[in-house]
Amino acid sequence: MPEPAESTLPEPGLRRGWWLREALDAEGNPQPAPPLGERVECDVAIVGGGYTGMWTAYDLTERAPGIRIVLLEQDICGGGPSGRNGGFVHGWWDQLPVLIDRHGPDGALEAARASETAVRQIGEFCARHGIDAWFVPAGYMQASASPAQDGSWDRAVAACRALGVPEAYVPLSAEEVQERCASPRFRGGVLMPSAATVHPALLARGLRRVLLERGVVIHEGTRVHRMRSGGPVRLETGGGEVRAPQVVVGLNAWAAGWPGFRTRLMTWGSYIVLTEPIPDRLEEIGWTGGEAVTDSRFTIHYFRTTRDGRIAFGAGVGAAGYGGDIGRSFTADRRAVARAAAGLRHLFPMLANVRIDDAWGGPIDISSDRLPAIGSMHGGRVHYAHGYSGNGVGPSRLAGRVLAAIVDGGEDPIAHLPIVGVRSRLFPPEPIRYIGARMIREALVRKDETEDQGRRPGIVVRSVARLPRLLGYRFGH
Ligand SMILES: Cc1cc2nc3c(=O)[nH]c(=O)nc-3n(C[C@H](O)[C@H](O)[C@H](O)COP(=O)(O)OP(=O)(O)OC[C@H]3O[C@@H](n4cnc5c(N)ncnc54)[C@H](O)[C@@H]3O)c2cc1C
């Protein structure tokens, strides 16, 4: 698949992504909340102003109005992946086989149902608080775009049928796929009807607004340098310190650099290109229903439409990161942008002349089984959720509920969902993790690109792409 000339593509990383620019414009580009500049105490301190941290804060204010919460964010709330993702909101029906392996049929069903409820609850939150975050419950269609991708959903479909929920994940014929989105590459697919899309940054910034209205104290531009856990937990920042009996960390990929989490996560980049508005062309493709769509590569292409008729087209093709160092390779990788653009032109060759207006990227927190870890440490005083592995918009809503219930004493059954407290398999320490991840990552992208062209990858690429599975990790081919 030829990569388009990079000079014709927007330079990534020079400014915030389109979603967040839009959302901040709609707010009149407010000043960030003031950084922490003193020593304070509170009931619960939260590190990270993405969905995980903010949903937890929101649910705590629901459970205990008046609770004193301080939230610390190094950038602005929604400045991380929560304000620049693809906006796909879906549960774990596609993950049902691995959930069954981990928790048995009943536990798997309970977890998948909870993840589906989370999707609905995001829509309910928006309606309740007057947040127009473009919540569109039009479902998620996964298509096959090459013979190698055919039927990649079969096990999950069979698992849904076996557990009595065939409606959760429904196979589609080639014609049914074409009716929803007529890419000449699509050969068949599957639909998760309970899924939705959102405008990710309007959701994140709407959450921030509600938290401020509820008295949550937010400090932006405030990086936590160190956490000390003897006695009340202390969070040290450049300008101050927060002491709290309970702390929640919602750090996403940055957790890969924190003690206790370092060997639980790897980081990979994901990039999105955004077309100019093309509502007429979307009509021609028949893609007017608002579905979230992906192909079935491992380094997945994911795409959805916007209200003004653009396509936001993402690709999980960024490079692997070193430890928790979330640097420019996650925001300024021109090669990843070119690869995402090539994916768009490949799946929609009729859009070859469509202009690309913006491009941005961000880090993904990969766990070894590609499901999030939600749990507690330091004698039950520090709680965490991360490892969403690129599917965190819906699951972080669930994680927020779980974390708030744990902080609140753990009596609510949601605090004991089977997914809580599961620690996934360790990755090797650095630098082995980085060297291995880079090599495997490149092999996975190359394998997917070769198969997109209808060719079989060479033996070396195939062998390296297979390595993670052979080593017992749940990614790769
Ligand atoms: C390009 C891209 C596309 C994606 N598309 C989708 C999608 O379509 N659907 C989906 O479900 N998921 C998607 N994801 C993943 C999804 O965005 C994340 O899973 C989700 O946003 C996780 O929320 P979070 O709050 O855990 O993390 P974040 O939004 O990353 O929030 C963590 C916050 O912690 C802050 N922080 C880090 N370290 C510190 C510190 N030391 N002190 C203070 N603050 C700190 C960061 O600045 C950040 O704001 C995508 C991700 C990317 C990058």
Coordinates of C-alpha atoms and ligand atoms in Angstrom, one line a residue:
M1 CA 0.0 0.0 0.0
P2 CA 1.8 3.2 -1.1
E3 CA 2.2 5.8 1.6
P4 CA 1.1 9.3 0.2
A5 CA 3.7 12.0 0.0
E6 CA 4.2 13.2 3.5
S7 CA 4.5 16.8 2.4
T8 CA 0.8 16.8 1.5
L9 CA -0.3 15.8 5.0
P10 CA -0.7 18.1 8.0
E11 CA 2.3 18.1 10.4
P12 CA 1.2 16.3 13.6
G13 CA 2.0 17.5 17.0
L14 CA 2.2 21.3 16.3
R15 CA -1.1 22.0 18.0
R16 CA -3.9 20.2 19.8
G17 CA -6.1 17.9 17.8
W18 CA -9.3 19.0 16.1
W19 CA -11.6 17.6 18.7
L20 CA -10.0 19.4 21.6
R21 CA -9.6 22.7 19.6
E22 CA -13.4 22.5 18.8
A23 CA -14.3 21.8 22.4
L24 CA -12.1 24.5 23.8
D25 CA -13.4 27.0 21.2
A26 CA -17.0 26.2 22.3
E27 CA -16.0 27.1 25.9
G28 CA -14.4 30.3 24.8
N29 CA -10.9 29.0 25.4
P30 CA -10.8 29.4 29.1
Q31 CA -7.7 29.7 31.2
P32 CA -6.6 26.3 32.8
A33 CA -7.5 25.8 36.4
P34 CA -4.7 27.2 38.6
P35 CA -1.8 24.8 39.5
L36 CA -1.4 23.5 43.0
G37 CA 0.7 26.0 45.0
E38 CA 0.3 24.8 48.6
R39 CA -0.1 21.9 50.9
V40 CA -3.7 20.7 51.1
E41 CA -5.7 17.8 52.6
C42 CA -8.8 16.2 51.2
D43 CA -10.9 13.0 51.4
V44 CA -9.8 11.6 48.0
A45 CA -7.1 12.8 45.7
I46 CA -7.1 11.9 42.0
V47 CA -4.2 11.9 39.6
G48 CA -5.1 12.3 36.0
G49 CA -7.8 14.4 34.4
G50 CA -8.9 12.0 31.7
Y51 CA -12.1 9.9 31.7
T52 CA -10.9 7.5 34.4
G53 CA -10.0 10.2 36.9
M54 CA -13.0 12.3 36.1
W55 CA -15.6 9.5 36.0
T56 CA -14.3 8.4 39.4
A57 CA -14.7 11.9 40.7
Y58 CA -18.2 12.2 39.3
D59 CA -19.4 8.9 40.8
L60 CA -17.9 9.9 44.2
T61 CA -19.9 13.1 44.1
E62 CA -23.0 11.1 43.3
R63 CA -22.3 8.7 46.2
A64 CA -21.2 11.2 48.8
P65 CA -22.2 14.8 48.0
G66 CA -19.9 17.2 49.7
I67 CA -16.9 14.8 49.6
R68 CA -13.6 16.8 49.3
I69 CA -11.9 15.8 46.1
V70 CA -8.7 17.2 44.6
L71 CA -7.9 16.3 41.1
L72 CA -4.4 16.9 39.7
E73 CA -3.7 17.0 36.0
Q74 CA -0.3 17.8 34.4
D75 CA -1.9 19.3 31.3
I76 CA -5.6 20.3 31.1
C77 CA -8.5 17.9 31.7
G78 CA -9.0 16.1 28.4
G79 CA -5.6 17.1 27.1
G80 CA -4.5 13.4 27.0
P81 CA -6.1 10.6 24.8
S82 CA -9.5 11.3 26.4
G83 CA -9.7 14.5 24.4
R84 CA -8.3 13.2 21.1
N85 CA -9.5 9.6 20.6
G86 CA -11.7 8.1 17.9
G87 CA -14.8 8.4 20.0
F88 CA -15.8 4.8 19.6
V89 CA -17.8 3.7 22.7
H90 CA -18.4 0.0 23.0
G91 CA -18.4 -2.8 25.5
W92 CA -16.6 -6.1 25.6
W93 CA -18.8 -8.4 23.5
D94 CA -15.9 -8.8 21.1
Q95 CA -13.8 -9.9 24.0
L96 CA -16.2 -12.5 25.3
P97 CA -13.9 -15.5 24.6
V98 CA -11.1 -14.1 26.7
L99 CA -13.4 -13.0 29.4
I100 CA -14.8 -16.6 29.5
D101 CA -11.2 -18.0 29.8
R102 CA -10.5 -15.6 32.7
H103 CA -13.8 -15.6 34.6
G104 CA -15.9 -18.5 33.3
P105 CA -19.3 -18.0 31.5
D106 CA -21.2 -16.3 34.3
G107 CA -18.4 -13.9 35.2
A108 CA -17.8 -13.1 31.6
L109 CA -21.4 -12.3 31.0
E110 CA -21.6 -10.1 34.1
A111 CA -18.5 -8.2 32.9
A112 CA -19.7 -7.8 29.3
R113 CA -23.1 -6.7 30.5
A114 CA -21.5 -4.1 32.8
S115 CA -19.4 -2.8 29.9
E116 CA -22.5 -2.4 27.8
T117 CA -24.3 -0.6 30.5
A118 CA -21.4 1.9 30.6
V119 CA -22.1 2.9 27.0
R120 CA -25.7 3.7 27.8
Q121 CA -24.7 5.6 31.0
I122 CA -22.5 7.9 29.0
G123 CA -25.5 8.9 26.9
E124 CA -27.6 9.3 30.1
F125 CA -24.9 11.5 31.7
C126 CA -24.9 13.8 28.6
A127 CA -28.6 14.1 28.6
R128 CA -28.8 14.7 32.4
H129 CA -26.2 17.5 32.3
G130 CA -27.1 19.1 29.0
I131 CA -23.8 18.1 27.4
D132 CA -24.1 17.8 23.6
A133 CA -21.1 15.4 23.1
W134 CA -22.7 14.0 19.9
F135 CA -23.7 10.7 21.5
V136 CA -24.9 8.6 18.6
P137 CA -26.0 5.1 19.5
A138 CA -25.7 3.7 16.0
G139 CA -23.6 0.6 16.7
Y140 CA -20.1 -0.6 15.9
M141 CA -19.5 -2.5 12.6
Q142 CA -16.3 -4.5 12.3
A143 CA -15.6 -5.5 8.7
S144 CA -13.2 -7.8 7.0
A145 CA -11.1 -6.0 4.4
S146 CA -9.0 -8.9 3.2
P147 CA -9.2 -12.7 3.0
A148 CA -6.8 -12.8 6.1
Q149 CA -9.4 -10.9 8.1
D150 CA -12.5 -13.0 7.2
G151 CA -14.3 -14.4 10.2
S152 CA -12.0 -13.0 12.8
W153 CA -15.1 -12.4 14.9
D154 CA -16.4 -16.0 14.7
R155 CA -15.3 -17.1 18.2
A156 CA -16.9 -14.0 19.8
V157 CA -20.1 -14.5 17.8
A158 CA -20.2 -18.2 18.9
A159 CA -19.5 -17.2 22.5
C160 CA -22.4 -14.7 22.5
R161 CA -24.7 -17.4 21.1
A162 CA -23.6 -20.0 23.6
L163 CA -24.2 -17.6 26.5
G164 CA -27.7 -16.7 25.2
V165 CA -26.9 -13.2 23.9
P166 CA -26.8 -13.6 20.1
E167 CA -28.2 -10.1 19.7
A168 CA -25.0 -8.6 21.2
Y169 CA -22.7 -9.3 18.3
V170 CA -24.5 -10.1 15.0
P171 CA -22.7 -11.3 11.8
L172 CA -23.5 -9.3 8.7
S173 CA -23.4 -10.5 5.1
A174 CA -21.2 -8.6 2.5
E175 CA -24.4 -6.9 1.2
E176 CA -25.4 -5.8 4.7
V177 CA -22.0 -4.4 5.3
Q178 CA -22.1 -2.5 2.0
E179 CA -25.5 -1.0 2.8
R180 CA -24.0 0.6 5.9
C181 CA -20.6 1.7 4.4
A182 CA -19.7 0.8 0.8
S183 CA -16.0 0.3 0.8
P184 CA -15.0 -1.8 -2.2
R185 CA -12.7 -3.7 0.2
F186 CA -15.3 -4.9 2.6
R187 CA -16.2 -8.5 2.4
G188 CA -18.4 -9.2 5.4
G189 CA -18.6 -8.1 9.0
V190 CA -20.2 -8.1 12.4
L191 CA -22.3 -5.5 14.3
M192 CA -22.3 -4.6 17.9
P193 CA -25.6 -2.8 18.1
S194 CA -25.2 -1.4 21.6
A195 CA -22.2 0.7 20.7
A196 CA -22.1 4.4 20.1
T197 CA -19.9 7.3 19.1
V198 CA -19.1 10.5 20.9
H199 CA -17.2 13.7 20.3
P200 CA -14.4 12.7 22.8
A201 CA -13.3 16.2 23.8
L202 CA -16.8 17.6 24.3
L203 CA -17.4 14.6 26.6
A204 CA -14.2 15.2 28.5
R205 CA -14.7 18.9 28.9
G206 CA -18.4 18.5 29.8
L207 CA -17.3 16.2 32.6
R208 CA -14.8 18.8 33.8
R209 CA -17.6 21.4 33.9
V210 CA -19.9 19.2 36.0
L211 CA -17.0 18.4 38.4
L212 CA -16.3 22.1 38.9
E213 CA -20.0 22.7 39.5
R214 CA -20.0 20.0 42.1
G215 CA -17.1 21.5 44.0
V216 CA -14.3 19.2 42.9
V217 CA -11.0 21.1 43.2
I218 CA -9.1 20.8 39.9
H219 CA -5.5 21.8 39.5
E220 CA -4.2 21.8 36.0
G221 CA -0.6 22.2 34.9
T222 CA 0.2 20.2 38.0
R223 CA 2.4 17.1 37.6
V224 CA 2.7 14.6 40.4
H225 CA 6.3 13.8 40.7
R226 CA 6.1 11.4 43.6
M227 CA 3.6 9.4 45.6
R228 CA 4.5 8.5 49.2
S229 CA 2.2 5.9 50.7
G230 CA 3.2 5.6 54.4
G231 CA 0.3 7.0 56.6
P232 CA -2.0 9.2 54.6
V233 CA -0.9 9.1 50.9
R234 CA 1.1 12.1 49.9
L235 CA 1.2 13.4 46.3
E236 CA 4.2 15.7 45.7
T237 CA 4.0 18.2 42.9
G238 CA 6.4 21.0 41.9
G239 CA 4.5 23.6 43.8
G240 CA 2.7 21.8 46.6
E241 CA 1.5 18.5 48.1
V242 CA -1.9 16.8 48.6
R243 CA -2.5 14.5 51.5
A244 CA -5.4 12.1 51.4
P245 CA -6.4 8.8 53.0
Q246 CA -7.4 7.5 49.6
V247 CA -5.9 8.2 46.2
V248 CA -7.0 7.2 42.7
V249 CA -4.6 7.1 39.8
G250 CA -6.0 7.3 36.3
L251 CA -2.8 7.7 34.3
N252 CA -3.3 5.6 31.2
A253 CA 0.0 5.2 29.3
W254 CA 1.9 7.4 31.8
A255 CA 1.4 4.6 34.3
A256 CA 4.0 2.6 32.4
G257 CA 6.6 4.8 34.1
W258 CA 5.2 4.5 37.6
P259 CA 6.5 2.1 40.3
G260 CA 4.2 -0.8 40.7
F261 CA 2.9 -0.6 37.1
R262 CA 6.0 -0.5 35.0
T263 CA 6.1 -4.1 33.9
R264 CA 2.3 -4.3 33.5
L265 CA 2.0 -2.0 30.5
M266 CA 3.5 -1.3 27.2
T267 CA 2.8 1.8 25.2
W268 CA 2.1 2.1 21.5
G269 CA 1.0 5.1 19.4
S270 CA -2.3 5.5 17.6
Y271 CA -2.9 8.2 15.0
I272 CA -5.9 9.9 13.4
V273 CA -6.3 11.8 10.2
L274 CA -9.3 14.0 9.6
T275 CA -10.7 14.8 6.2
E276 CA -12.3 18.0 5.0
P277 CA -16.2 18.0 5.2
I278 CA -17.5 15.6 2.5
P279 CA -21.2 15.0 3.3
D280 CA -22.1 14.4 -0.4
R281 CA -19.4 11.7 -0.7
L282 CA -20.6 10.0 2.5
E283 CA -24.1 9.9 0.9
E284 CA -22.5 8.2 -2.1
I285 CA -20.9 5.6 0.1
G286 CA -24.2 5.2 2.0
W287 CA -22.4 5.9 5.3
T288 CA -25.0 8.2 6.8
G289 CA -26.1 6.1 9.8
G290 CA -23.3 7.3 12.1
E291 CA -21.9 3.8 12.7
A292 CA -18.4 3.4 14.1
V293 CA -16.5 1.1 11.7
T294 CA -13.2 -0.8 11.8
D295 CA -11.5 -3.3 9.6
S296 CA -10.1 -6.4 11.3
R297 CA -6.4 -5.9 11.2
F298 CA -4.4 -6.2 14.4
T299 CA -3.0 -2.7 13.8
I300 CA -6.6 -1.7 13.4
H301 CA -8.1 1.0 11.1
Y302 CA -11.0 2.7 12.9
F303 CA -13.2 5.3 11.4
R304 CA -16.3 7.3 12.0
T305 CA -18.0 10.4 10.7
T306 CA -18.5 13.8 12.2
R307 CA -21.5 16.0 12.4
D308 CA -20.2 18.2 9.6
G309 CA -19.6 15.2 7.3
R310 CA -15.9 14.6 7.8
I311 CA -14.2 11.2 8.3
A312 CA -12.0 10.8 11.3
F313 CA -9.8 7.9 10.3
G314 CA -7.5 6.3 12.9
A315 CA -4.8 3.6 12.7
G316 CA -3.0 1.8 15.5
V317 CA 0.3 2.1 13.7
G318 CA 2.4 4.3 15.9
A319 CA 5.7 3.1 17.3
A320 CA 6.3 1.5 20.7
G321 CA 7.4 3.7 23.6
Y322 CA 10.2 3.3 26.2
G323 CA 8.9 2.8 29.7
G324 CA 6.5 5.6 30.7
D325 CA 8.3 8.1 28.5
I326 CA 5.4 9.7 26.6
G327 CA 7.3 11.9 24.3
R328 CA 7.0 13.3 20.8
S329 CA 6.9 9.9 19.1
F330 CA 3.3 9.7 20.3
T331 CA 2.3 13.1 18.9
A332 CA 4.7 14.0 16.0
D333 CA 5.2 10.7 14.1
R334 CA 4.8 11.7 10.5
R335 CA 5.3 8.1 9.3
A336 CA 2.3 7.0 11.4
V337 CA 0.2 9.8 9.9
A338 CA 1.2 8.7 6.4
R339 CA 0.3 5.2 7.3
A340 CA -3.1 6.3 8.6
A341 CA -3.7 8.3 5.4
A342 CA -2.7 5.4 3.3
G343 CA -5.2 3.3 5.2
L344 CA -8.0 5.8 4.4
R345 CA -7.1 5.8 0.6
H346 CA -6.8 2.0 0.6
L347 CA -10.3 1.4 2.1
F348 CA -11.9 4.3 0.3
P349 CA -10.1 4.6 -3.1
M350 CA -12.9 6.8 -4.3
L351 CA -11.8 9.5 -1.8
A352 CA -8.3 9.7 -3.2
N353 CA -8.6 13.4 -3.9
V354 CA -10.2 14.3 -0.5
R355 CA -8.1 16.8 1.5
I356 CA -6.8 15.8 4.9
D357 CA -7.3 18.8 7.2
D358 CA -5.7 17.6 10.5
A359 CA -3.7 14.8 12.0
W360 CA -2.8 13.9 15.6
G361 CA -1.8 11.0 17.7
G362 CA -1.6 9.8 21.3
P363 CA -0.4 6.9 23.4
I364 CA -2.2 3.6 24.0
D365 CA -1.7 1.6 27.3
I366 CA -1.4 -2.0 26.3
S367 CA -1.9 -4.7 28.9
S368 CA -0.8 -8.3 28.3
D369 CA -4.4 -9.5 27.8
R370 CA -5.7 -6.3 26.3
L371 CA -8.2 -5.8 29.1
P372 CA -7.9 -3.1 31.7
A373 CA -6.5 -3.7 35.2
I374 CA -8.7 -2.2 37.9
G375 CA -7.6 -2.7 41.5
S376 CA -6.0 -1.4 44.7
M377 CA -2.6 -1.4 46.3
H378 CA -0.7 0.0 49.3
G379 CA -3.1 -1.6 51.8
G380 CA -6.2 -0.5 49.9
R381 CA -5.3 3.2 50.0
V382 CA -4.3 3.7 46.3
H383 CA -6.7 2.6 43.5
Y384 CA -6.0 2.4 39.8
A385 CA -7.4 1.6 36.4
H386 CA -5.4 1.4 33.2
G387 CA -4.5 -1.0 30.4
Y388 CA -7.5 -0.2 28.2
S389 CA -5.4 -1.2 25.2
G390 CA -7.1 1.3 22.9
N391 CA -10.7 0.7 24.0
G392 CA -11.1 2.9 27.0
V393 CA -14.0 5.3 26.2
G394 CA -16.7 3.0 27.3
P395 CA -14.7 0.9 29.8
S396 CA -13.4 4.0 31.7
R397 CA -17.0 4.8 32.5
L398 CA -17.3 1.4 34.1
A399 CA -13.9 1.8 35.8
G400 CA -15.0 5.1 37.3
R401 CA -18.0 3.4 38.8
V402 CA -15.9 0.6 40.2
L403 CA -13.2 2.8 41.6
A404 CA -15.8 5.1 43.3
A405 CA -17.5 2.1 44.8
I406 CA -14.2 0.7 46.1
V407 CA -13.3 4.1 47.7
D408 CA -16.8 4.3 49.2
G409 CA -16.2 1.1 51.2
G410 CA -16.8 -1.6 48.6
E411 CA -20.3 -2.7 49.7
D412 CA -21.7 -2.0 46.2
P413 CA -21.5 -5.3 44.2
I414 CA -20.0 -3.3 41.3
A415 CA -16.8 -3.1 43.4
H416 CA -16.6 -6.9 43.1
L417 CA -17.1 -7.5 39.4
P418 CA -14.9 -10.4 38.3
I419 CA -12.6 -8.1 36.4
V420 CA -11.6 -6.3 39.6
G421 CA -8.2 -7.2 41.1
V422 CA -7.0 -9.3 38.2
R423 CA -3.4 -8.7 37.5
S424 CA -2.4 -9.4 34.0
R425 CA 0.8 -11.2 33.0
L426 CA 4.1 -9.2 33.4
F427 CA 6.0 -7.8 30.5
P428 CA 9.8 -8.0 30.6
P429 CA 11.6 -5.0 32.1
E430 CA 13.3 -2.3 30.0
P431 CA 15.2 -2.2 27.8
I432 CA 14.1 -5.7 26.7
R433 CA 10.5 -4.6 26.6
Y434 CA 11.2 -1.7 24.3
I435 CA 13.5 -3.6 21.9
G436 CA 11.0 -6.5 21.7
A437 CA 8.0 -4.2 21.4
R438 CA 9.6 -2.2 18.6
M439 CA 10.5 -5.2 16.6
I440 CA 7.1 -6.9 17.1
R441 CA 5.2 -3.7 16.4
E442 CA 6.9 -3.2 13.1
A443 CA 6.3 -6.8 12.1
L444 CA 2.6 -6.5 13.0
V445 CA 2.2 -3.4 10.9
R446 CA 4.1 -4.9 8.0
K447 CA 2.1 -8.1 8.2
D448 CA -1.2 -6.2 8.1
E449 CA -0.1 -4.0 5.2
T450 CA 1.1 -6.9 3.1
E451 CA -2.2 -8.8 3.7
D452 CA -4.1 -5.6 2.8
Q453 CA -2.5 -6.0 -0.6
G454 CA -3.7 -9.6 -0.9
R455 CA -0.2 -10.9 -0.4
R456 CA 1.3 -13.3 2.1
P457 CA 3.9 -11.8 4.4
G458 CA 7.4 -13.3 4.4
I459 CA 8.5 -15.9 6.9
V460 CA 10.5 -13.5 9.1
V461 CA 7.6 -11.0 9.4
R462 CA 5.2 -13.9 10.1
S463 CA 7.4 -15.4 12.7
V464 CA 8.0 -12.2 14.6
A465 CA 4.3 -11.3 14.5
R466 CA 3.5 -14.6 16.0
L467 CA 6.0 -14.3 18.9
P468 CA 3.7 -12.5 21.5
R469 CA 1.2 -15.4 21.3
L470 CA 3.9 -18.0 21.6
L471 CA 5.1 -16.1 24.7
G472 CA 1.5 -16.2 26.2
Y473 CA 0.5 -12.6 25.5
R474 CA -2.9 -11.8 24.0
F475 CA -1.8 -9.8 21.0
G476 CA -0.2 -10.5 17.6
H477 CA -1.2 -13.1 15.1
Ligands
LIG1 C1 -5.5 8.4 18.9 C2 -6.3 7.6 19.8 C3 -7.5 7.1 19.5 C4 -8.3 6.3 20.4 N1 -9.5 5.9 20.0 C5 -10.3 5.3 20.9 C6 -11.7 5.0 20.6 O1 -12.2 5.3 19.5 N2 -12.4 4.3 21.5 C7 -11.9 3.9 22.7 O2 -12.6 3.3 23.5 N3 -10.6 4.3 23.0 C8 -9.9 4.9 22.2 N4 -8.6 5.3 22.6 C9 -8.2 5.1 23.9 C10 -8.8 6.0 24.9 O3 -8.6 7.4 24.5 C11 -8.3 5.8 26.3 O4 -8.4 4.5 26.7 C12 -9.0 6.7 27.4 O5 -9.0 8.0 27.0 C13 -8.3 6.5 28.7 O6 -8.7 7.5 29.6 P1 -7.8 7.8 30.9 O7 -8.5 8.8 31.7 O8 -7.5 6.5 31.5 O9 -6.5 8.3 30.2 P2 -6.0 9.8 29.7 O10 -7.1 10.5 28.9 O11 -4.7 9.6 29.0 O12 -5.8 10.6 31.0 C14 -4.7 10.4 31.8 C15 -4.3 11.8 32.2 O13 -3.2 11.7 33.2 C16 -2.4 12.8 33.1 N5 -1.1 12.5 33.8 C17 -0.2 11.6 33.4 N6 0.8 11.6 34.3 C18 0.5 12.6 35.2 C19 1.2 13.0 36.4 N7 2.4 12.5 36.8 N8 0.6 14.0 37.2 C20 -0.6 14.5 36.8 N9 -1.3 14.1 35.7 C21 -0.7 13.1 34.9 C22 -2.3 12.9 31.6 O14 -1.9 14.3 31.2 C23 -3.7 12.6 31.1 O15 -4.5 13.7 30.9 C24 -7.8 6.1 21.7 C25 -6.6 6.6 22.1 C26 -5.8 7.3 21.2 C27 -4.5 7.9 21.6

